[in-house]
Amino acid sequence: MNTAMLKAVIFLVLLSFLPALAIAQTEKKPKQKPAIEKEAAASKSDRPRPMRIGVIGPETGDQAVYGLKTLAGASIAVKEINSKGGILGKKIELFNYDDKNTKGGAVNAAIKLIEEHKVIGIIAAPTGWSSFGPLFAADESKTLYITAGTRRKLGRSGNFIFRNSLPDNLAAEGTIAYCTDKLGYKRYAIITAVENDFSLQLTAYFKKAVFDKKGAVVAEVYTGSGYSGFKEAVAEIKQKSKGQVDAIIYTGSSKEGAEIMEEAKNQGLNAPLIGGSDLMSSELWEIGKDAVLGAIAYNSFAIDSKSKEAARFIELYKKEKGEDPDATAALAYDAVMLLSEAIKKAKTTDTIKVREAIAGIKNFRGATGAMSFGVGGEPLKHPFIFRLEKKDSAYSFNLVDEK
């Protein structure tokens, strides 16, 4: 074998070993993550954030009242906390964005709050896009997201997603418990507005509550297109119950509730109305007048609550805004106070630890009552229960039960 051929053979043998050598070198020295990837990972895990909270909601347009009330409640909470030294020795900075009640507006607002301002948590108005549009962005970035007032359940939206509004299933349970235990009601008629999705859902909650309290649904009728009118619905209740009804549960609007009770009075069916917060409108007594007296309804906030937490909030709100607060403002105030309490318990602004603290809070007392969190960030609360009364020709819903 000549020298040239020998060199060629040796070269080919060495070349065959190169892949193995490359693998060995790779195993000895693991691939390093780029610095930017490591920083992004840290920002989503255990890095403390500035003492900042964001608010998202419509501040313009036809839904602006909800965004502005949410901002007002949150602002008053921040002002109160800061007046006492802030949290962990730091004052809270509050940032707010008008999402214009659009999906793009809500998502973009959340991204700005998360990426530019690096907020610990976001308080969302109870409008649809504000409450649900940014959920993925918030959970993915491990930013606490509290929807203040939405009726809709959050489902499995993520570990960092919460709501603090009163769940209607618990509200129905509390209302029927009051009617059964305090008023002695046992026999209920239920009327459902079939063209109202919320009415259908609320009826299911009330029915379960009645059965859980060993009560009886002596008649169940439906109103809407293709179903009974109010006159026929009341006549059907009288026929099915033989006139023996303790209360009529109606899960639709205040206007329809008033018209139903007028018809009940005309047909001699004497039973009070029971329903949800939608009944708590002046429309109920402006249309129904004395036919709706004694109506029982629930809500998530009471301006005449006896709790010191509610009294403090109402005092601050009146001083700041010159008017009584509503449930939207109260829930936003409580959301900030709840987040503040979680940060104190966690002793850090690391959102993973704050999330653990907020999920573990029990019987937090705020302007809207006592609250804990259950599975999936769902709140555990008791309703404020009201009764419609009349004094000096003036009608009003007055608080009769709170816990």
mmCIF file of C-alpha atoms in Angstrom:
data_model
loop_
_atom_site.group_PDB
_atom_site.id
_atom_site.type_symbol
_atom_site.label_atom_id
_atom_site.label_comp_id
_atom_site.label_asym_id
_atom_site.label_seq_id
_atom_site.Cartn_x
_atom_site.Cartn_y
_atom_site.Cartn_z
ATOM 1 C CA MET A 1 0.000 0.000 0.000
ATOM 2 C CA ASN A 2 1.549 3.296 -1.029
ATOM 3 C CA THR A 3 1.747 6.317 1.278
ATOM 4 C CA ALA A 4 -1.132 8.234 -0.372
ATOM 5 C CA MET A 5 -3.523 5.289 -0.034
ATOM 6 C CA LEU A 6 -2.491 4.750 3.628
ATOM 7 C CA LYS A 7 -3.282 8.390 4.450
ATOM 8 C CA ALA A 8 -6.684 8.086 2.806
ATOM 9 C CA VAL A 9 -7.590 5.000 4.850
ATOM 10 C CA ILE A 10 -6.499 6.650 8.118
ATOM 11 C CA PHE A 11 -8.588 9.767 7.226
ATOM 12 C CA LEU A 12 -11.707 7.690 6.570
ATOM 13 C CA VAL A 13 -11.292 5.764 9.856
ATOM 14 C CA LEU A 14 -10.958 8.994 11.845
ATOM 15 C CA LEU A 15 -13.965 10.482 10.015
ATOM 16 C CA SER A 16 -16.118 7.542 11.128
ATOM 17 C CA PHE A 17 -15.467 8.422 14.801
ATOM 18 C CA LEU A 18 -16.539 12.096 14.528
ATOM 19 C CA PRO A 19 -20.304 11.569 15.157
ATOM 20 C CA ALA A 20 -19.583 9.620 18.345
ATOM 21 C CA LEU A 21 -17.173 12.280 19.538
ATOM 22 C CA ALA A 22 -19.762 14.975 18.843
ATOM 23 C CA ILE A 23 -22.416 13.107 20.856
ATOM 24 C CA ALA A 24 -19.995 12.624 23.742
ATOM 25 C CA GLN A 25 -19.182 16.317 23.785
ATOM 26 C CA THR A 26 -22.880 17.192 23.750
ATOM 27 C CA GLU A 27 -23.544 14.892 26.721
ATOM 28 C CA LYS A 28 -20.642 16.347 28.689
ATOM 29 C CA LYS A 29 -21.734 19.948 28.126
ATOM 30 C CA PRO A 30 -25.517 20.502 28.181
ATOM 31 C CA LYS A 31 -26.879 23.136 25.869
ATOM 32 C CA GLN A 32 -27.263 26.487 27.603
ATOM 33 C CA LYS A 33 -30.517 28.450 27.307
ATOM 34 C CA PRO A 34 -30.113 31.915 25.810
ATOM 35 C CA ALA A 35 -30.130 34.665 28.439
ATOM 36 C CA ILE A 36 -33.419 36.072 27.104
ATOM 37 C CA GLU A 37 -35.165 32.685 27.588
ATOM 38 C CA LYS A 38 -33.881 32.404 31.155
ATOM 39 C CA GLU A 39 -35.107 35.915 31.952
ATOM 40 C CA ALA A 40 -38.557 35.204 30.479
ATOM 41 C CA ALA A 41 -38.846 32.011 32.515
ATOM 42 C CA ALA A 42 -37.895 33.851 35.680
ATOM 43 C CA SER A 43 -40.436 36.590 35.001
ATOM 44 C CA LYS A 44 -43.162 33.935 34.830
ATOM 45 C CA SER A 45 -42.189 32.148 37.989
ATOM 46 C CA ASP A 46 -40.591 33.362 41.178
ATOM 47 C CA ARG A 47 -39.469 36.904 40.414
ATOM 48 C CA PRO A 48 -41.165 39.495 42.685
ATOM 49 C CA ARG A 49 -43.004 42.199 40.778
ATOM 50 C CA PRO A 50 -43.486 45.901 41.504
ATOM 51 C CA MET A 51 -46.362 46.787 43.854
ATOM 52 C CA ARG A 52 -48.733 47.433 40.972
ATOM 53 C CA ILE A 53 -52.348 46.536 40.236
ATOM 54 C CA GLY A 54 -54.259 46.988 36.990
ATOM 55 C CA VAL A 55 -57.924 47.651 36.185
ATOM 56 C CA ILE A 56 -59.608 46.739 32.887
ATOM 57 C CA GLY A 57 -63.094 47.780 31.834
ATOM 58 C CA PRO A 58 -65.076 49.956 29.429
ATOM 59 C CA GLU A 59 -64.709 53.624 30.383
ATOM 60 C CA THR A 60 -66.469 54.868 27.250
ATOM 61 C CA GLY A 61 -69.460 53.593 25.290
ATOM 62 C CA ASP A 62 -72.779 52.106 26.385
ATOM 63 C CA GLN A 63 -71.184 49.819 29.015
ATOM 64 C CA ALA A 64 -69.013 52.555 30.531
ATOM 65 C CA VAL A 65 -70.928 52.628 33.802
ATOM 66 C CA TYR A 66 -69.537 49.199 34.696
ATOM 67 C CA GLY A 67 -65.940 50.091 33.893
ATOM 68 C CA LEU A 68 -66.110 53.422 35.692
ATOM 69 C CA LYS A 69 -67.716 51.924 38.805
ATOM 70 C CA THR A 70 -65.084 49.171 38.827
ATOM 71 C CA LEU A 71 -62.318 51.756 38.574
ATOM 72 C CA ALA A 72 -63.912 53.886 41.304
ATOM 73 C CA GLY A 73 -64.153 50.974 43.754
ATOM 74 C CA ALA A 74 -60.604 49.821 43.043
ATOM 75 C CA SER A 75 -59.218 53.376 43.332
ATOM 76 C CA ILE A 76 -60.831 53.923 46.715
ATOM 77 C CA ALA A 77 -59.354 50.650 47.995
ATOM 78 C CA VAL A 78 -55.854 51.617 46.776
ATOM 79 C CA LYS A 79 -56.173 55.076 48.324
ATOM 80 C CA GLU A 80 -57.227 53.572 51.660
ATOM 81 C CA ILE A 81 -54.394 51.014 51.675
ATOM 82 C CA ASN A 82 -51.789 53.623 50.742
ATOM 83 C CA SER A 83 -53.022 55.979 53.469
ATOM 84 C CA LYS A 84 -52.048 53.281 55.958
ATOM 85 C CA GLY A 85 -48.549 52.759 54.580
ATOM 86 C CA GLY A 86 -49.260 50.470 51.644
ATOM 87 C CA ILE A 87 -48.355 46.764 51.577
ATOM 88 C CA LEU A 88 -45.039 45.401 52.816
ATOM 89 C CA GLY A 89 -43.893 48.994 53.215
ATOM 90 C CA LYS A 90 -44.643 49.936 49.585
ATOM 91 C CA LYS A 91 -47.419 52.085 48.133
ATOM 92 C CA ILE A 92 -49.635 50.520 45.459
ATOM 93 C CA GLU A 93 -49.508 51.970 41.955
ATOM 94 C CA LEU A 94 -52.783 51.623 40.038
ATOM 95 C CA PHE A 95 -52.960 51.494 36.233
ATOM 96 C CA ASN A 96 -56.210 51.428 34.277
ATOM 97 C CA TYR A 97 -57.165 50.948 30.625
ATOM 98 C CA ASP A 98 -60.400 51.520 28.733
ATOM 99 C CA ASP A 99 -61.056 48.281 26.831
ATOM 100 C CA LYS A 100 -64.113 49.818 25.075
ATOM 101 C CA ASN A 101 -65.962 46.551 25.709
ATOM 102 C CA THR A 102 -64.169 44.807 22.841
ATOM 103 C CA LYS A 103 -62.129 41.618 22.737
ATOM 104 C CA GLY A 104 -59.109 43.321 21.205
ATOM 105 C CA GLY A 105 -59.319 46.199 23.661
ATOM 106 C CA ALA A 106 -59.445 43.865 26.664
ATOM 107 C CA VAL A 107 -56.629 41.588 25.478
ATOM 108 C CA ASN A 108 -54.356 44.483 24.511
ATOM 109 C CA ALA A 109 -55.018 46.204 27.835
ATOM 110 C CA ALA A 110 -54.085 43.046 29.712
ATOM 111 C CA ILE A 111 -50.887 42.590 27.706
ATOM 112 C CA LYS A 112 -49.844 46.181 28.443
ATOM 113 C CA LEU A 113 -50.504 45.726 32.137
ATOM 114 C CA ILE A 114 -48.588 42.445 32.199
ATOM 115 C CA GLU A 115 -45.626 43.254 29.967
ATOM 116 C CA GLU A 116 -45.138 47.001 30.385
ATOM 117 C CA HIS A 117 -46.312 47.604 33.940
ATOM 118 C CA LYS A 118 -45.578 44.110 35.308
ATOM 119 C CA VAL A 119 -48.644 44.206 37.579
ATOM 120 C CA ILE A 120 -49.223 41.602 40.275
ATOM 121 C CA GLY A 121 -52.916 41.367 39.516
ATOM 122 C CA ILE A 122 -55.698 42.736 37.329
ATOM 123 C CA ILE A 123 -59.233 43.639 38.422
ATOM 124 C CA ALA A 124 -61.754 43.266 35.583
ATOM 125 C CA ALA A 125 -65.156 44.916 35.184
ATOM 126 C CA PRO A 126 -68.169 42.545 35.003
ATOM 127 C CA THR A 127 -68.657 43.078 31.255
ATOM 128 C CA GLY A 128 -68.165 40.095 28.949
ATOM 129 C CA TRP A 129 -64.912 40.940 27.152
ATOM 130 C CA SER A 130 -63.352 42.484 30.255
ATOM 131 C CA SER A 131 -64.057 39.379 32.307
ATOM 132 C CA PHE A 132 -63.183 36.707 29.765
ATOM 133 C CA GLY A 133 -61.113 38.128 26.901
ATOM 134 C CA PRO A 134 -57.724 38.291 28.698
ATOM 135 C CA LEU A 135 -57.947 35.064 30.737
ATOM 136 C CA PHE A 136 -55.361 33.144 28.700
ATOM 137 C CA ALA A 137 -52.850 36.009 28.709
ATOM 138 C CA ALA A 138 -53.213 36.463 32.469
ATOM 139 C CA ASP A 139 -52.935 32.789 33.341
ATOM 140 C CA GLU A 140 -50.046 32.159 30.942
ATOM 141 C CA SER A 141 -48.073 35.019 32.510
ATOM 142 C CA LYS A 142 -49.005 33.949 36.057
ATOM 143 C CA THR A 143 -50.760 37.246 36.718
ATOM 144 C CA LEU A 144 -53.646 37.203 39.209
ATOM 145 C CA TYR A 145 -56.910 38.009 37.410
ATOM 146 C CA ILE A 146 -60.024 38.777 39.451
ATOM 147 C CA THR A 147 -63.299 39.428 37.653
ATOM 148 C CA ALA A 148 -65.391 41.612 39.928
ATOM 149 C CA GLY A 149 -69.081 40.973 39.459
ATOM 150 C CA THR A 150 -69.486 38.625 36.506
ATOM 151 C CA ARG A 151 -72.394 36.188 36.747
ATOM 152 C CA ARG A 152 -70.796 33.599 34.516
ATOM 153 C CA LYS A 153 -68.748 30.811 36.043
ATOM 154 C CA LEU A 154 -65.101 30.821 35.106
ATOM 155 C CA GLY A 155 -64.893 27.080 34.536
ATOM 156 C CA ARG A 156 -61.344 25.786 34.153
ATOM 157 C CA SER A 157 -59.858 29.055 33.014
ATOM 158 C CA GLY A 158 -56.568 28.639 34.866
ATOM 159 C CA ASN A 159 -54.976 28.600 38.294
ATOM 160 C CA PHE A 160 -54.521 32.376 38.378
ATOM 161 C CA ILE A 161 -58.121 33.228 37.494
ATOM 162 C CA PHE A 162 -60.695 34.138 40.180
ATOM 163 C CA ARG A 163 -64.012 35.925 40.549
ATOM 164 C CA ASN A 164 -65.481 37.430 43.724
ATOM 165 C CA SER A 165 -69.110 37.894 42.680
ATOM 166 C CA LEU A 166 -71.985 36.089 44.375
ATOM 167 C CA PRO A 167 -72.651 32.741 42.622
ATOM 168 C CA ASP A 168 -76.344 32.480 41.761
ATOM 169 C CA ASN A 169 -76.576 28.845 42.858
ATOM 170 C CA LEU A 170 -75.464 29.834 46.375
ATOM 171 C CA ALA A 171 -77.722 32.887 46.271
ATOM 172 C CA ALA A 172 -80.747 30.723 45.424
ATOM 173 C CA GLU A 173 -79.834 28.310 48.234
ATOM 174 C CA GLY A 174 -79.553 31.131 50.751
ATOM 175 C CA THR A 175 -82.802 32.735 49.636
ATOM 176 C CA ILE A 176 -84.826 29.527 49.867
ATOM 177 C CA ALA A 177 -83.206 28.698 53.224
ATOM 178 C CA TYR A 178 -84.384 32.072 54.536
ATOM 179 C CA CYS A 179 -87.890 31.628 53.133
ATOM 180 C CA THR A 180 -88.170 28.104 54.538
ATOM 181 C CA ASP A 181 -86.549 28.608 57.926
ATOM 182 C CA LYS A 182 -87.659 32.174 58.741
ATOM 183 C CA LEU A 183 -90.947 32.507 56.847
ATOM 184 C CA GLY A 184 -92.124 28.907 56.890
ATOM 185 C CA TYR A 185 -92.635 28.594 53.140
ATOM 186 C CA LYS A 186 -92.841 25.019 51.857
ATOM 187 C CA ARG A 187 -94.981 25.046 48.704
ATOM 188 C CA TYR A 188 -93.551 26.909 45.717
ATOM 189 C CA ALA A 189 -94.697 27.627 42.171
ATOM 190 C CA ILE A 190 -91.999 28.393 39.601
ATOM 191 C CA ILE A 191 -92.384 30.481 36.451
ATOM 192 C CA THR A 192 -89.566 30.516 33.873
ATOM 193 C CA ALA A 193 -89.068 32.911 30.940
ATOM 194 C CA VAL A 194 -87.973 30.413 28.283
ATOM 195 C CA GLU A 195 -86.471 33.035 25.984
ATOM 196 C CA ASN A 196 -84.114 34.203 28.749
ATOM 197 C CA ASP A 197 -81.056 31.933 29.138
ATOM 198 C CA PHE A 198 -80.327 33.273 32.600
ATOM 199 C CA SER A 199 -83.922 32.577 33.669
ATOM 200 C CA LEU A 200 -83.536 28.933 32.627
ATOM 201 C CA GLN A 201 -80.318 28.602 34.631
ATOM 202 C CA LEU A 202 -81.675 30.384 37.701
ATOM 203 C CA THR A 203 -84.803 28.230 37.700
ATOM 204 C CA ALA A 204 -82.598 25.131 37.925
ATOM 205 C CA TYR A 205 -80.793 26.628 40.933
ATOM 206 C CA PHE A 206 -84.042 27.529 42.706
ATOM 207 C CA LYS A 207 -85.575 24.105 42.065
ATOM 208 C CA LYS A 208 -82.558 22.363 43.568
ATOM 209 C CA ALA A 209 -82.653 24.709 46.550
ATOM 210 C CA VAL A 210 -86.333 23.952 47.175
ATOM 211 C CA PHE A 211 -85.740 20.186 47.024
ATOM 212 C CA ASP A 212 -82.670 20.441 49.259
ATOM 213 C CA LYS A 213 -84.845 22.123 51.909
ATOM 214 C CA LYS A 214 -87.487 19.372 51.544
ATOM 215 C CA GLY A 215 -89.918 21.789 49.959
ATOM 216 C CA ALA A 216 -92.355 21.081 47.131
ATOM 217 C CA VAL A 217 -92.703 22.564 43.653
ATOM 218 C CA VAL A 218 -96.477 22.390 43.368
ATOM 219 C CA ALA A 219 -96.595 23.973 39.894
ATOM 220 C CA GLU A 220 -94.067 24.788 37.216
ATOM 221 C CA VAL A 221 -95.033 26.859 34.172
ATOM 222 C CA TYR A 222 -93.253 28.656 31.334
ATOM 223 C CA THR A 223 -93.820 31.959 29.593
ATOM 224 C CA GLY A 224 -92.582 33.172 26.232
ATOM 225 C CA SER A 225 -93.070 32.493 22.541
ATOM 226 C CA GLY A 226 -95.094 29.306 22.089
ATOM 227 C CA TYR A 227 -95.853 29.063 25.829
ATOM 228 C CA SER A 228 -98.384 30.545 28.230
ATOM 229 C CA GLY A 229 -99.137 34.221 28.584
ATOM 230 C CA PHE A 230 -99.173 35.605 32.129
ATOM 231 C CA LYS A 231 -102.938 35.133 32.528
ATOM 232 C CA GLU A 232 -102.745 31.492 31.461
ATOM 233 C CA ALA A 233 -99.626 30.895 33.573
ATOM 234 C CA VAL A 234 -101.318 32.112 36.765
ATOM 235 C CA ALA A 235 -104.470 30.115 35.998
ATOM 236 C CA GLU A 236 -102.330 27.008 35.494
ATOM 237 C CA ILE A 237 -100.608 27.553 38.846
ATOM 238 C CA LYS A 238 -103.995 27.875 40.576
ATOM 239 C CA GLN A 239 -105.245 24.701 38.929
ATOM 240 C CA LYS A 240 -102.139 22.580 39.615
ATOM 241 C CA SER A 241 -101.667 23.770 43.211
ATOM 242 C CA LYS A 242 -105.367 23.968 44.034
ATOM 243 C CA GLY A 243 -104.633 27.499 45.194
ATOM 244 C CA GLN A 244 -102.256 26.336 47.938
ATOM 245 C CA VAL A 245 -99.023 28.222 47.188
ATOM 246 C CA ASP A 246 -96.685 29.837 49.724
ATOM 247 C CA ALA A 247 -94.646 31.779 47.164
ATOM 248 C CA ILE A 248 -94.157 32.263 43.418
ATOM 249 C CA ILE A 249 -90.582 32.053 42.164
ATOM 250 C CA TYR A 250 -90.022 34.038 38.971
ATOM 251 C CA THR A 251 -86.558 34.084 37.392
ATOM 252 C CA GLY A 252 -87.048 36.717 34.690
ATOM 253 C CA SER A 253 -87.086 40.519 34.595
ATOM 254 C CA SER A 254 -88.651 42.981 37.027
ATOM 255 C CA LYS A 255 -91.162 44.221 34.413
ATOM 256 C CA GLU A 256 -92.482 40.738 33.721
ATOM 257 C CA GLY A 257 -92.432 39.886 37.420
ATOM 258 C CA ALA A 258 -94.630 42.897 38.150
ATOM 259 C CA GLU A 259 -97.114 41.953 35.421
ATOM 260 C CA ILE A 260 -97.304 38.365 36.693
ATOM 261 C CA MET A 261 -98.054 39.532 40.236
ATOM 262 C CA GLU A 262 -100.735 41.940 38.986
ATOM 263 C CA GLU A 263 -102.390 39.002 37.248
ATOM 264 C CA ALA A 264 -102.034 36.819 40.360
ATOM 265 C CA LYS A 265 -103.775 39.508 42.396
ATOM 266 C CA ASN A 266 -106.571 39.756 39.808
ATOM 267 C CA GLN A 267 -107.117 35.999 39.993
ATOM 268 C CA GLY A 268 -107.084 35.936 43.786
ATOM 269 C CA LEU A 269 -103.781 34.070 44.118
ATOM 270 C CA ASN A 270 -102.194 35.591 47.205
ATOM 271 C CA ALA A 271 -98.536 34.554 47.329
ATOM 272 C CA PRO A 272 -95.409 36.735 47.431
ATOM 273 C CA LEU A 273 -92.842 36.910 44.640
ATOM 274 C CA ILE A 274 -89.328 35.444 45.012
ATOM 275 C CA GLY A 275 -86.441 35.971 42.596
ATOM 276 C CA GLY A 276 -82.924 37.143 41.883
ATOM 277 C CA SER A 277 -81.255 40.530 41.767
ATOM 278 C CA ASP A 278 -82.949 41.373 38.442
ATOM 279 C CA LEU A 279 -86.160 41.980 40.389
ATOM 280 C CA MET A 280 -84.535 44.762 42.418
ATOM 281 C CA SER A 281 -85.540 47.573 40.104
ATOM 282 C CA SER A 282 -87.973 50.449 40.620
ATOM 283 C CA GLU A 283 -89.772 49.058 37.581
ATOM 284 C CA LEU A 284 -91.092 46.266 39.807
ATOM 285 C CA TRP A 285 -93.178 48.511 42.058
ATOM 286 C CA GLU A 286 -93.846 51.221 39.506
ATOM 287 C CA ILE A 287 -95.755 48.629 37.475
ATOM 288 C CA GLY A 288 -96.861 46.153 40.138
ATOM 289 C CA LYS A 289 -97.531 48.589 42.985
ATOM 290 C CA ASP A 290 -99.049 46.825 46.032
ATOM 291 C CA ALA A 291 -99.296 43.532 44.138
ATOM 292 C CA VAL A 292 -95.532 43.097 44.570
ATOM 293 C CA LEU A 293 -95.302 44.051 48.242
ATOM 294 C CA GLY A 294 -93.493 41.385 50.265
ATOM 295 C CA ALA A 295 -91.355 40.303 47.294
ATOM 296 C CA ILE A 296 -88.105 38.585 48.329
ATOM 297 C CA ALA A 297 -84.928 39.011 46.284
ATOM 298 C CA TYR A 298 -81.187 38.581 46.760
ATOM 299 C CA ASN A 299 -78.203 40.715 45.859
ATOM 300 C CA SER A 300 -74.428 40.721 46.332
ATOM 301 C CA PHE A 301 -74.261 44.036 48.223
ATOM 302 C CA ALA A 302 -76.430 45.978 50.671
ATOM 303 C CA ILE A 303 -76.172 49.714 51.223
ATOM 304 C CA ASP A 304 -77.772 49.161 54.650
ATOM 305 C CA SER A 305 -75.454 46.315 55.673
ATOM 306 C CA LYS A 306 -74.585 46.229 59.350
ATOM 307 C CA SER A 307 -70.984 45.096 58.838
ATOM 308 C CA LYS A 308 -68.144 47.460 59.733
ATOM 309 C CA GLU A 309 -66.395 46.634 56.451
ATOM 310 C CA ALA A 310 -69.394 47.748 54.394
ATOM 311 C CA ALA A 311 -69.884 50.851 56.545
ATOM 312 C CA ARG A 312 -66.241 51.860 56.046
ATOM 313 C CA PHE A 313 -66.415 51.411 52.276
ATOM 314 C CA ILE A 314 -69.707 53.290 51.970
ATOM 315 C CA GLU A 315 -68.302 56.187 54.019
ATOM 316 C CA LEU A 316 -65.176 56.426 51.855
ATOM 317 C CA TYR A 317 -67.125 56.130 48.608
ATOM 318 C CA LYS A 318 -69.635 58.830 49.558
ATOM 319 C CA LYS A 319 -66.814 61.143 50.588
ATOM 320 C CA GLU A 320 -64.973 60.559 47.318
ATOM 321 C CA LYS A 321 -67.888 60.391 44.859
ATOM 322 C CA GLY A 322 -70.746 62.169 46.603
ATOM 323 C CA GLU A 323 -73.177 59.301 46.032
ATOM 324 C CA ASP A 324 -74.024 55.821 47.299
ATOM 325 C CA PRO A 325 -71.929 52.983 45.859
ATOM 326 C CA ASP A 326 -73.439 50.080 43.959
ATOM 327 C CA ALA A 327 -72.528 46.386 43.907
ATOM 328 C CA THR A 328 -70.044 46.824 41.017
ATOM 329 C CA ALA A 329 -67.979 49.369 42.942
ATOM 330 C CA ALA A 330 -68.186 47.314 46.147
ATOM 331 C CA LEU A 331 -66.971 44.146 44.426
ATOM 332 C CA ALA A 332 -64.034 45.986 42.826
ATOM 333 C CA TYR A 333 -63.117 47.469 46.212
ATOM 334 C CA ASP A 334 -63.221 44.004 47.760
ATOM 335 C CA ALA A 335 -61.133 42.543 44.928
ATOM 336 C CA VAL A 336 -58.287 44.968 45.656
ATOM 337 C CA MET A 337 -58.589 44.377 49.397
ATOM 338 C CA LEU A 338 -58.530 40.618 48.826
ATOM 339 C CA LEU A 339 -55.426 40.846 46.644
ATOM 340 C CA SER A 340 -53.796 43.095 49.247
ATOM 341 C CA GLU A 341 -54.506 40.554 51.982
ATOM 342 C CA ALA A 342 -52.988 37.778 49.869
ATOM 343 C CA ILE A 343 -49.798 39.774 49.271
ATOM 344 C CA LYS A 344 -49.491 40.396 53.016
ATOM 345 C CA LYS A 345 -49.916 36.701 53.751
ATOM 346 C CA ALA A 346 -47.435 35.697 51.058
ATOM 347 C CA LYS A 347 -44.951 38.365 52.288
ATOM 348 C CA THR A 348 -43.857 38.836 48.693
ATOM 349 C CA THR A 349 -45.088 40.016 45.303
ATOM 350 C CA ASP A 350 -44.041 36.738 43.681
ATOM 351 C CA THR A 351 -47.349 35.920 41.999
ATOM 352 C CA ILE A 352 -47.049 32.163 42.457
ATOM 353 C CA LYS A 353 -46.932 32.632 46.234
ATOM 354 C CA VAL A 354 -49.630 35.320 46.117
ATOM 355 C CA ARG A 355 -51.841 32.926 44.168
ATOM 356 C CA GLU A 356 -51.344 30.232 46.829
ATOM 357 C CA ALA A 357 -52.210 32.759 49.528
ATOM 358 C CA ILE A 358 -55.387 34.010 47.834
ATOM 359 C CA ALA A 359 -56.631 30.474 47.195
ATOM 360 C CA GLY A 360 -56.087 29.642 50.865
ATOM 361 C CA ILE A 361 -57.896 32.663 52.334
ATOM 362 C CA LYS A 362 -60.898 31.695 54.450
ATOM 363 C CA ASN A 363 -63.768 33.947 55.526
ATOM 364 C CA PHE A 364 -62.257 37.136 54.188
ATOM 365 C CA ARG A 365 -64.620 39.900 55.277
ATOM 366 C CA GLY A 366 -65.231 42.722 52.859
ATOM 367 C CA ALA A 367 -67.902 45.216 51.901
ATOM 368 C CA THR A 368 -69.832 42.431 50.132
ATOM 369 C CA GLY A 369 -69.690 40.008 53.052
ATOM 370 C CA ALA A 370 -67.549 37.037 54.028
ATOM 371 C CA MET A 371 -65.853 35.029 51.293
ATOM 372 C CA SER A 372 -63.616 32.036 50.704
ATOM 373 C CA PHE A 373 -62.577 30.397 47.433
ATOM 374 C CA GLY A 374 -63.609 26.944 46.282
ATOM 375 C CA VAL A 375 -62.626 24.806 43.301
ATOM 376 C CA GLY A 376 -61.647 26.644 40.111
ATOM 377 C CA GLY A 377 -61.444 30.088 41.709
ATOM 378 C CA GLU A 378 -65.183 30.103 42.446
ATOM 379 C CA PRO A 379 -66.238 32.179 45.479
ATOM 380 C CA LEU A 380 -68.140 30.829 48.466
ATOM 381 C CA LYS A 381 -70.470 33.585 49.672
ATOM 382 C CA HIS A 382 -73.854 34.194 51.256
ATOM 383 C CA PRO A 383 -76.448 36.487 49.668
ATOM 384 C CA PHE A 384 -77.903 39.658 51.113
ATOM 385 C CA ILE A 385 -81.652 39.051 51.201
ATOM 386 C CA PHE A 386 -84.196 41.854 50.783
ATOM 387 C CA ARG A 387 -87.943 42.296 51.176
ATOM 388 C CA LEU A 388 -89.993 44.898 49.308
ATOM 389 C CA GLU A 389 -91.795 47.158 51.776
ATOM 390 C CA LYS A 390 -93.814 50.364 51.672
ATOM 391 C CA LYS A 391 -93.597 53.337 54.005
ATOM 392 C CA ASP A 392 -95.402 56.647 53.528
ATOM 393 C CA SER A 393 -96.310 55.684 49.945
ATOM 394 C CA ALA A 394 -92.632 54.970 49.123
ATOM 395 C CA TYR A 395 -91.514 51.498 48.083
ATOM 396 C CA SER A 396 -88.063 50.109 48.865
ATOM 397 C CA PHE A 397 -86.202 46.829 49.169
ATOM 398 C CA ASN A 398 -84.994 46.558 52.749
ATOM 399 C CA LEU A 399 -82.319 44.190 54.022
ATOM 400 C CA VAL A 400 -83.759 41.339 56.114
ATOM 401 C CA ASP A 401 -80.866 38.872 56.241
ATOM 402 C CA GLU A 402 -77.078 38.925 55.973
ATOM 403 C CA LYS A 403 -74.272 36.726 57.253
#
